[in-house]
Coordinates of C-alpha atoms in Angstrom, one line a residue:
M1 CA 0.0 -0.1 -0.5
S2 CA 1.3 3.0 -0.9
A3 CA 2.0 5.9 1.5
S4 CA -0.5 8.0 -0.2
S5 CA -3.1 5.5 0.1
H6 CA -2.3 5.5 4.1
E7 CA -2.9 9.4 4.3
R8 CA -6.3 9.4 2.0
C9 CA -7.8 6.5 3.5
K10 CA -7.7 5.6 7.2
H11 CA -10.1 2.8 7.3
P12 CA -9.0 0.5 4.4
S13 CA -11.1 -2.2 6.4
L14 CA -14.0 -0.4 6.0
V15 CA -13.6 0.3 2.6
A16 CA -12.8 -3.0 1.6
A17 CA -16.2 -3.8 3.4
M18 CA -18.2 -1.6 1.5
L19 CA -16.6 -2.4 -2.0
V20 CA -18.1 -6.3 -1.0
V21 CA -21.6 -4.5 -0.4
L22 CA -21.3 -3.1 -3.6
A23 CA -20.4 -6.1 -5.6
F24 CA -23.6 -7.6 -3.9
A25 CA -25.6 -4.6 -5.3
L26 CA -24.3 -5.0 -8.5
G27 CA -25.4 -8.6 -8.5
F28 CA -28.4 -8.8 -7.5
A29 CA -29.8 -6.3 -9.8
E30 CA -28.2 -8.3 -12.5
F31 CA -29.8 -11.7 -11.0
V32 CA -32.9 -10.8 -9.5
L33 CA -35.1 -11.1 -12.4
I34 CA -34.9 -14.9 -12.5
G35 CA -36.5 -15.4 -9.2
I36 CA -39.4 -12.6 -10.5
T37 CA -40.1 -13.8 -14.1
P38 CA -43.5 -14.7 -13.7
D39 CA -44.7 -12.0 -11.6
V40 CA -43.1 -9.5 -13.9
A41 CA -45.0 -10.9 -17.1
A42 CA -48.0 -11.0 -15.4
G43 CA -47.8 -7.3 -14.0
L44 CA -47.0 -6.0 -17.5
N45 CA -49.4 -8.4 -19.4
E46 CA -46.4 -10.0 -21.1
P47 CA -45.5 -13.5 -22.8
L48 CA -43.1 -15.1 -19.5
T49 CA -40.1 -16.1 -22.1
L50 CA -40.3 -12.2 -23.5
I51 CA -39.3 -11.0 -19.8
G52 CA -36.7 -14.1 -19.3
D53 CA -34.7 -12.9 -22.3
L54 CA -33.8 -9.7 -20.4
V55 CA -31.8 -11.6 -18.1
G56 CA -29.4 -12.2 -21.5
Y57 CA -30.0 -9.2 -22.9
Y58 CA -29.1 -7.4 -19.3
A59 CA -25.4 -9.7 -19.5
L60 CA -25.1 -9.4 -23.1
A61 CA -25.2 -5.3 -22.5
C62 CA -23.2 -5.6 -19.0
A63 CA -20.6 -7.8 -20.9
V64 CA -20.2 -4.8 -24.4
A65 CA -20.9 -2.0 -22.3
T66 CA -18.1 -2.5 -19.6
P67 CA -14.7 -2.2 -21.9
V68 CA -16.6 0.6 -23.8
V69 CA -17.3 2.1 -20.4
S70 CA -14.1 1.4 -19.5
L71 CA -12.4 3.0 -22.0
A72 CA -14.0 6.5 -22.7
G73 CA -14.1 7.1 -18.8
A74 CA -10.1 6.2 -18.2
R75 CA -9.9 10.3 -18.8
F76 CA -11.6 10.7 -15.6
K77 CA -10.4 10.2 -11.4
R78 CA -11.5 6.7 -10.4
F79 CA -13.2 8.8 -8.1
N80 CA -15.0 10.6 -9.9
L81 CA -16.1 8.0 -12.4
M82 CA -17.0 5.5 -9.6
A83 CA -19.7 8.5 -8.3
G84 CA -21.0 8.9 -11.8
L85 CA -21.8 5.4 -12.7
L86 CA -23.4 4.9 -9.1
V87 CA -26.0 7.6 -10.0
V88 CA -26.7 6.0 -13.1
F89 CA -27.0 2.3 -11.8
N90 CA -29.3 3.9 -9.2
L91 CA -31.3 5.9 -11.5
G92 CA -31.9 2.8 -13.6
N93 CA -33.0 0.9 -10.3
I94 CA -35.5 3.9 -9.4
I95 CA -37.0 4.3 -13.1
T96 CA -37.6 0.3 -12.6
L97 CA -40.1 1.1 -9.7
F98 CA -42.3 3.0 -11.7
V99 CA -42.3 1.2 -14.7
D100 CA -45.6 -0.2 -16.7
T101 CA -44.3 -1.0 -19.9
Y102 CA -41.9 -3.7 -21.2
A103 CA -40.4 -0.6 -23.1
V104 CA -39.6 1.4 -20.0
L105 CA -38.5 -1.9 -18.1
T106 CA -35.7 -2.3 -20.7
I107 CA -34.5 0.5 -21.0
S108 CA -34.4 0.8 -16.9
R109 CA -32.4 -2.5 -16.7
M110 CA -30.1 -1.6 -19.5
L111 CA -28.8 1.9 -17.6
A112 CA -28.0 -0.5 -14.5
A113 CA -26.4 -2.7 -16.9
A114 CA -23.8 -0.5 -18.9
T115 CA -22.4 0.5 -15.4
S116 CA -22.1 -2.5 -13.3
G117 CA -19.3 -4.1 -15.2
T118 CA -17.3 -1.1 -14.9
L119 CA -18.2 -0.3 -11.0
L120 CA -17.4 -3.9 -10.0
A121 CA -13.8 -2.8 -12.2
L122 CA -13.6 0.1 -10.1
A123 CA -13.7 -1.3 -7.2
L124 CA -11.3 -4.1 -7.9
T125 CA -8.4 -1.7 -8.9
Y126 CA -8.7 0.2 -5.5
V127 CA -7.9 -3.2 -3.7
P128 CA -4.6 -3.0 -4.5
E129 CA -3.8 0.6 -2.8
L130 CA -5.9 0.2 -0.4
I131 CA -5.3 -3.4 1.2
E132 CA -1.9 -4.4 2.5
M133 CA -0.3 -7.1 -0.4
R134 CA -0.5 -10.2 2.1
K135 CA -4.3 -9.7 2.1
V136 CA -5.0 -8.6 -1.9
A137 CA -6.5 -12.0 -3.0
R138 CA -8.3 -12.8 -0.4
V139 CA -10.4 -8.7 -0.4
I140 CA -10.4 -9.6 -4.5
A141 CA -12.2 -12.8 -3.6
L142 CA -14.7 -11.0 -1.3
I143 CA -15.8 -9.0 -3.5
L144 CA -16.3 -11.4 -6.0
A145 CA -18.0 -13.9 -3.8
A146 CA -20.5 -11.2 -2.9
F147 CA -21.3 -11.1 -6.6
S148 CA -21.3 -14.6 -7.5
V149 CA -23.2 -15.2 -4.5
S150 CA -26.1 -12.7 -4.8
S151 CA -27.1 -14.4 -8.3
V152 CA -28.2 -17.0 -6.2
I153 CA -29.3 -15.5 -2.7
G154 CA -30.9 -12.7 -4.5
V155 CA -33.0 -14.9 -6.6
P156 CA -34.9 -16.4 -3.1
I157 CA -34.9 -13.1 -1.7
G158 CA -36.3 -11.1 -4.8
T159 CA -38.8 -14.3 -5.0
M160 CA -40.0 -14.0 -1.4
L161 CA -40.2 -10.3 -1.7
A162 CA -42.2 -10.6 -5.1
D163 CA -44.7 -13.1 -3.4
A164 CA -45.1 -11.2 -0.1
F165 CA -45.8 -7.7 -1.8
D166 CA -45.5 -7.0 -5.6
W167 CA -42.1 -7.8 -7.8
K168 CA -41.3 -3.9 -7.7
A169 CA -40.5 -4.9 -3.9
A170 CA -37.8 -6.8 -5.0
Y171 CA -36.5 -4.0 -6.8
V172 CA -37.1 -1.7 -3.9
A173 CA -34.5 -4.3 -2.0
V174 CA -32.0 -4.2 -5.0
L175 CA -32.5 0.2 -4.6
V176 CA -31.2 -0.3 -1.0
C177 CA -28.4 -2.3 -1.7
G178 CA -27.4 0.3 -4.2
L179 CA -27.9 3.4 -1.9
A180 CA -25.9 1.6 0.6
A181 CA -23.6 0.8 -1.4
T182 CA -23.1 4.5 -2.8
S183 CA -21.6 5.0 0.9
V184 CA -18.2 3.7 -0.1
L185 CA -17.9 7.4 -1.7
V186 CA -17.5 8.9 1.7
A187 CA -14.2 6.6 2.5
L188 CA -12.6 6.5 -0.7
P189 CA -9.6 8.6 -1.7
R190 CA -10.2 11.3 -3.9
S191 CA -7.3 10.5 -6.6
G192 CA -7.0 7.8 -9.4
H193 CA -6.0 9.8 -12.5
A194 CA -3.0 9.0 -14.5
E195 CA -0.4 11.8 -14.6
V196 CA -0.9 11.5 -18.7
Q197 CA -4.3 10.7 -19.4
P198 CA -4.1 7.5 -21.8
S199 CA -5.6 6.7 -25.3
I200 CA -7.8 4.8 -26.5
R201 CA -5.2 2.8 -28.7
A202 CA -2.8 2.8 -25.8
Q203 CA -5.2 1.1 -23.5
L204 CA -6.6 -1.5 -26.6
R205 CA -2.6 -2.3 -26.6
L206 CA -3.8 -4.6 -23.8
L207 CA -5.7 -6.9 -26.1
G208 CA -2.4 -7.4 -28.1
D209 CA -1.2 -9.5 -25.4
A210 CA -1.4 -13.1 -25.4
R211 CA -1.7 -14.0 -21.8
V212 CA -4.7 -11.3 -21.8
L213 CA -6.5 -13.1 -24.8
V214 CA -6.0 -16.1 -23.5
N215 CA -7.3 -15.4 -20.0
I216 CA -10.4 -14.3 -21.7
A217 CA -10.6 -17.5 -23.6
M218 CA -10.3 -19.3 -20.3
I219 CA -13.1 -16.9 -18.3
L220 CA -15.5 -17.3 -21.3
A221 CA -15.7 -21.0 -21.5
G222 CA -15.1 -21.7 -17.4
A223 CA -18.5 -19.2 -16.8
A224 CA -19.9 -20.4 -20.2
S225 CA -19.6 -23.9 -18.6
T226 CA -21.3 -23.3 -15.1
Y227 CA -24.3 -21.6 -16.5
V228 CA -24.9 -24.2 -19.2
F229 CA -26.4 -26.5 -15.7
Y230 CA -26.8 -23.8 -13.5
T231 CA -29.1 -21.6 -15.8
Y232 CA -31.6 -24.5 -15.6
L233 CA -30.3 -25.7 -12.1
T234 CA -34.4 -24.6 -10.7
P235 CA -35.6 -26.8 -13.5
A236 CA -34.1 -29.8 -13.2
L237 CA -34.2 -29.6 -9.1
E238 CA -38.0 -29.7 -10.0
G239 CA -38.7 -32.0 -12.8
L240 CA -36.5 -34.3 -12.7
M241 CA -35.4 -34.2 -8.9
G242 CA -39.5 -33.5 -7.7
F243 CA -38.8 -30.6 -5.0
G244 CA -41.3 -28.1 -4.1
P245 CA -40.4 -24.5 -4.3
T246 CA -39.9 -24.3 -0.2
A247 CA -36.9 -26.7 -0.7
I248 CA -36.1 -25.5 -4.0
S249 CA -35.3 -22.0 -1.9
A250 CA -33.2 -24.1 0.7
I251 CA -31.6 -26.2 -1.9
L252 CA -30.4 -23.1 -3.8
L253 CA -29.2 -20.8 -0.7
V254 CA -27.3 -24.1 0.6
F255 CA -25.6 -23.9 -3.3
G256 CA -25.4 -20.1 -2.4
A257 CA -23.1 -21.1 0.4
A258 CA -21.2 -23.1 -1.6
C259 CA -20.8 -20.2 -3.8
V260 CA -19.3 -18.1 -0.9
V261 CA -16.5 -20.8 -0.3
S262 CA -15.2 -21.4 -3.7
N263 CA -14.7 -17.4 -4.0
L264 CA -13.2 -17.8 -0.9
L265 CA -11.0 -20.9 -2.0
S266 CA -10.3 -18.6 -5.3
G267 CA -8.4 -16.2 -2.8
W268 CA -6.5 -19.2 -1.0
M269 CA -5.5 -20.9 -4.8
A270 CA -4.2 -17.3 -6.2
N271 CA -1.9 -16.7 -2.6
R272 CA -0.9 -20.7 -3.1
F273 CA -0.9 -22.3 -6.3
G274 CA -1.4 -19.4 -8.9
L275 CA -2.0 -20.2 -12.6
R276 CA -1.0 -23.8 -11.6
G277 CA -3.4 -24.7 -9.6
L278 CA -6.0 -23.8 -12.5
P279 CA -5.9 -26.9 -14.8
A280 CA -6.9 -29.5 -12.3
S281 CA -9.2 -27.3 -10.8
F282 CA -11.1 -27.0 -14.4
A283 CA -10.8 -30.8 -14.7
L284 CA -12.1 -31.6 -11.8
H285 CA -15.3 -29.4 -12.7
A286 CA -15.8 -31.0 -15.8
A287 CA -15.9 -34.5 -13.9
L288 CA -18.6 -33.0 -11.6
L289 CA -20.3 -31.8 -14.4
A290 CA -20.4 -34.6 -16.5
L291 CA -21.7 -36.9 -13.4
L292 CA -24.5 -34.5 -13.4
A293 CA -26.5 -36.9 -16.0
I294 CA -26.0 -39.9 -13.3
T295 CA -26.3 -38.5 -10.1
I296 CA -28.9 -36.4 -10.7
P297 CA -31.8 -39.1 -10.9
Q298 CA -29.9 -40.8 -7.7
G299 CA -31.7 -38.3 -5.6
V300 CA -29.1 -37.5 -2.4
L301 CA -26.3 -38.1 -4.1
G302 CA -27.1 -35.8 -7.3
L303 CA -27.7 -32.9 -4.7
A304 CA -24.3 -33.7 -3.1
D305 CA -23.0 -33.7 -6.7
I306 CA -24.8 -30.1 -7.5
M307 CA -23.1 -28.9 -4.0
A308 CA -19.6 -29.7 -5.0
V309 CA -19.9 -28.3 -8.7
G310 CA -20.7 -25.2 -6.3
L311 CA -17.8 -25.3 -4.2
I312 CA -15.5 -25.6 -7.4
M313 CA -17.0 -23.1 -10.1
Y314 CA -15.7 -20.1 -8.6
V315 CA -12.3 -21.2 -7.7
M316 CA -11.0 -19.2 -11.0
N317 CA -11.2 -16.1 -9.6
S318 CA -9.4 -14.3 -7.9
T319 CA -6.2 -15.5 -9.8
V320 CA -7.7 -14.4 -13.5
Q321 CA -8.5 -11.2 -12.3
M322 CA -5.0 -10.9 -10.3
L323 CA -3.4 -11.8 -13.9
F324 CA -5.3 -8.5 -15.3
Q325 CA -4.0 -6.6 -13.6
E326 CA -0.6 -7.9 -13.1
V327 CA 0.0 -7.9 -16.6
A328 CA -1.4 -4.2 -16.9
R329 CA 0.5 -2.5 -14.1
S330 CA 3.6 -4.1 -15.7
D331 CA 3.6 -3.8 -18.9
Y332 CA 0.6 -1.9 -19.5
P333 CA -0.1 1.0 -16.9
S334 CA -2.2 3.4 -19.2
A335 CA -4.9 0.1 -18.9
V336 CA -5.1 -0.5 -15.6
T337 CA -8.8 0.2 -15.1
F338 CA -9.8 -1.2 -18.5
S339 CA -7.6 -4.5 -17.6
A340 CA -9.8 -5.3 -14.4
S341 CA -12.7 -4.4 -16.6
L342 CA -12.0 -7.8 -18.9
H343 CA -13.1 -10.1 -15.5
P344 CA -16.7 -9.1 -15.5
M345 CA -17.0 -8.0 -19.2
S346 CA -15.7 -12.1 -19.7
F347 CA -17.9 -13.9 -17.7
N348 CA -21.0 -11.8 -18.4
A349 CA -20.2 -12.7 -22.2
G350 CA -19.5 -16.5 -20.8
I351 CA -23.2 -16.1 -19.0
A352 CA -24.5 -15.1 -22.1
I353 CA -23.5 -18.0 -24.1
G354 CA -23.8 -20.8 -21.3
S355 CA -27.4 -19.9 -21.0
F356 CA -27.7 -20.0 -25.5
V357 CA -25.7 -23.0 -25.3
G358 CA -28.0 -24.6 -22.3
G359 CA -31.0 -23.7 -23.9
A360 CA -30.5 -25.7 -27.1
T361 CA -29.0 -28.4 -25.3
V362 CA -32.6 -28.8 -23.3
N363 CA -34.0 -28.5 -26.6
A364 CA -32.2 -30.8 -28.2
S365 CA -31.5 -33.4 -25.7
G366 CA -33.5 -32.6 -21.9
L367 CA -32.1 -31.0 -18.9
L368 CA -29.8 -34.2 -17.9
A369 CA -27.6 -33.0 -20.6
T370 CA -26.4 -29.6 -19.5
G371 CA -24.1 -31.1 -17.2
P372 CA -22.0 -33.2 -19.6
V373 CA -21.8 -30.4 -22.4
G374 CA -21.0 -28.1 -19.4
A375 CA -18.5 -30.3 -19.2
L376 CA -16.9 -30.1 -22.4
L377 CA -16.5 -26.6 -21.8
A378 CA -14.9 -27.0 -19.1
L379 CA -12.3 -29.2 -20.5
A380 CA -12.0 -26.3 -22.9
A381 CA -11.0 -23.9 -20.3
A382 CA -8.7 -26.3 -19.0
G383 CA -6.7 -26.5 -22.0
F384 CA -6.8 -22.7 -22.2
A385 CA -4.9 -22.8 -18.4
V386 CA -2.6 -25.1 -19.5
I387 CA -1.8 -23.0 -22.5
L388 CA -1.9 -19.7 -20.1
S389 CA 0.4 -21.2 -17.7
R390 CA 3.1 -21.8 -20.4
L391 CA 3.0 -18.3 -21.6
V392 CA 3.3 -16.7 -18.1
A393 CA 6.3 -19.1 -17.6
R394 CA 7.7 -18.1 -20.6
R395 CA 7.4 -14.5 -19.8
Q396 CA 8.9 -14.7 -16.6
H397 CA 11.7 -16.8 -18.1
K398 CA 12.6 -13.6 -20.6
V399 CA 12.3 -11.2 -17.7
V400 CA 14.7 -13.3 -15.6
D401 CA 17.1 -14.0 -18.7
S402 CA 17.2 -9.7 -19.3
A403 CA 17.9 -9.2 -16.0
K404 CA 20.9 -11.8 -15.8
K405 CA 22.1 -9.9 -19.0
L406 CA 21.8 -6.4 -17.3
A407 CA 23.5 -7.8 -14.3
R408 CA 26.5 -9.4 -16.4
N409 CA 26.7 -6.3 -18.8
A410 CA 26.9 -3.4 -15.6

C-alpha cells in the first residue's frame, strides 16, 4: 500500500467491506429477475419468455458496455467515474420502480447493466492500493464472492419479496443495496487518475498480449460451462428431482453458501498455487458436471454433486483477476482500469453463451444433458489454463534472462 493511500484512507478494512456490499448490489440487480419472471410477466401482461430474455440482455449489455465505458472513462479520476456510474446505476433501479411497460423496463435495466461491469472493475482496482499486499487476493475473492453469491441468494430473496408484496418490492431491495453501496464514496481516496491521460489506442494495446487473450478465452469457457447447467438448475430440481418451491429455495441457499466458499477458495488458491492450480480445478469441474447426468436421478447423490459443483465453480476468480492487473501494471500501466474490466466483461459474455448453449441443449436432449455439455466447456477451459501457464512462465523466463544480461553488462 502506498503512503498516499495511507494518508487518504484511514480505514481500509471498512472500505473493503463497502466494496463487498457494492459487488453484492451489482449482482443482485443483475440476477434478481430470474426469481420473479412470472410476476413481472403477469404485472406487465407480457409473455413469460419475453421477460426471461431480459436476463440474457442484461448480461450482454454488461459485457458490451463494460470495456467501452472503462476505455472512455479512463480520462476521469476513478473516484469521479465511480460516483457518476453509481448515480446512473441507482437511477436505473429507481426508474424500474415506476415502469408500466416492457419498453421502459428494458431501458431501466440496460441503464443499470451499462454501469455494472465498470463499477465492479473500479472496485477491484482500488484493492491493491488500499489493502496490504498479503491480503489483496483474499479481499478480491470476497468482492467476487459477493457478486457471485448474489446470483443465488438474491434470487430467493427477490422471490419472497414478490410473493409477499409485489415484484417491484424486489427492486426496492436492489435500490436499498445500491444506495448503501454508494456510501463507499465517503471513504474512498479522491485520487486515481493517471499523470498522463491514456489514449484509447494505448489501452487497447493490452488486448494484443497473448496472456490476456488466453485468459479471456479461459474465463469465457469456464463461465459458460457453469451457466449451461446453472441456468436450468431450478427446473432440474423441480422436474428431475421432484422438489417443491420451499425445498428448492432452501437448496439454492445452500448452493449459494457453497459459492461463497468457492470464491474464498479462489483467494487461497491464488496465493498458494497461482495459475498452476487452474488446469486441475477445471478438470475436476468437468468431472463433476459430467457426473450430473448419472447422479441427479439418484436423489441425495445428485444433491451432493450439485453442491460440489458450487464449491468448484468460482475458484478461478481471484487468479484470473490478479493476472489481468499484474500484466497491465507491469507492461501496460495506462490500461489498469481497463484490465480490471476484462473479468466482468468476459464472465458476463460467458453467462450469455452458457445460457444460450444450455437452452439449445435442453431443447435438443433434455435437462440431464446440461451437465455433460458443460463438462466439455470446462475441459476447454482446462486446455486454455495449460496454455496460459506456459505463456506466463515463458514471459517470466524472458524477464529473468534480461535481468541477468543487464547484471553481466553492468
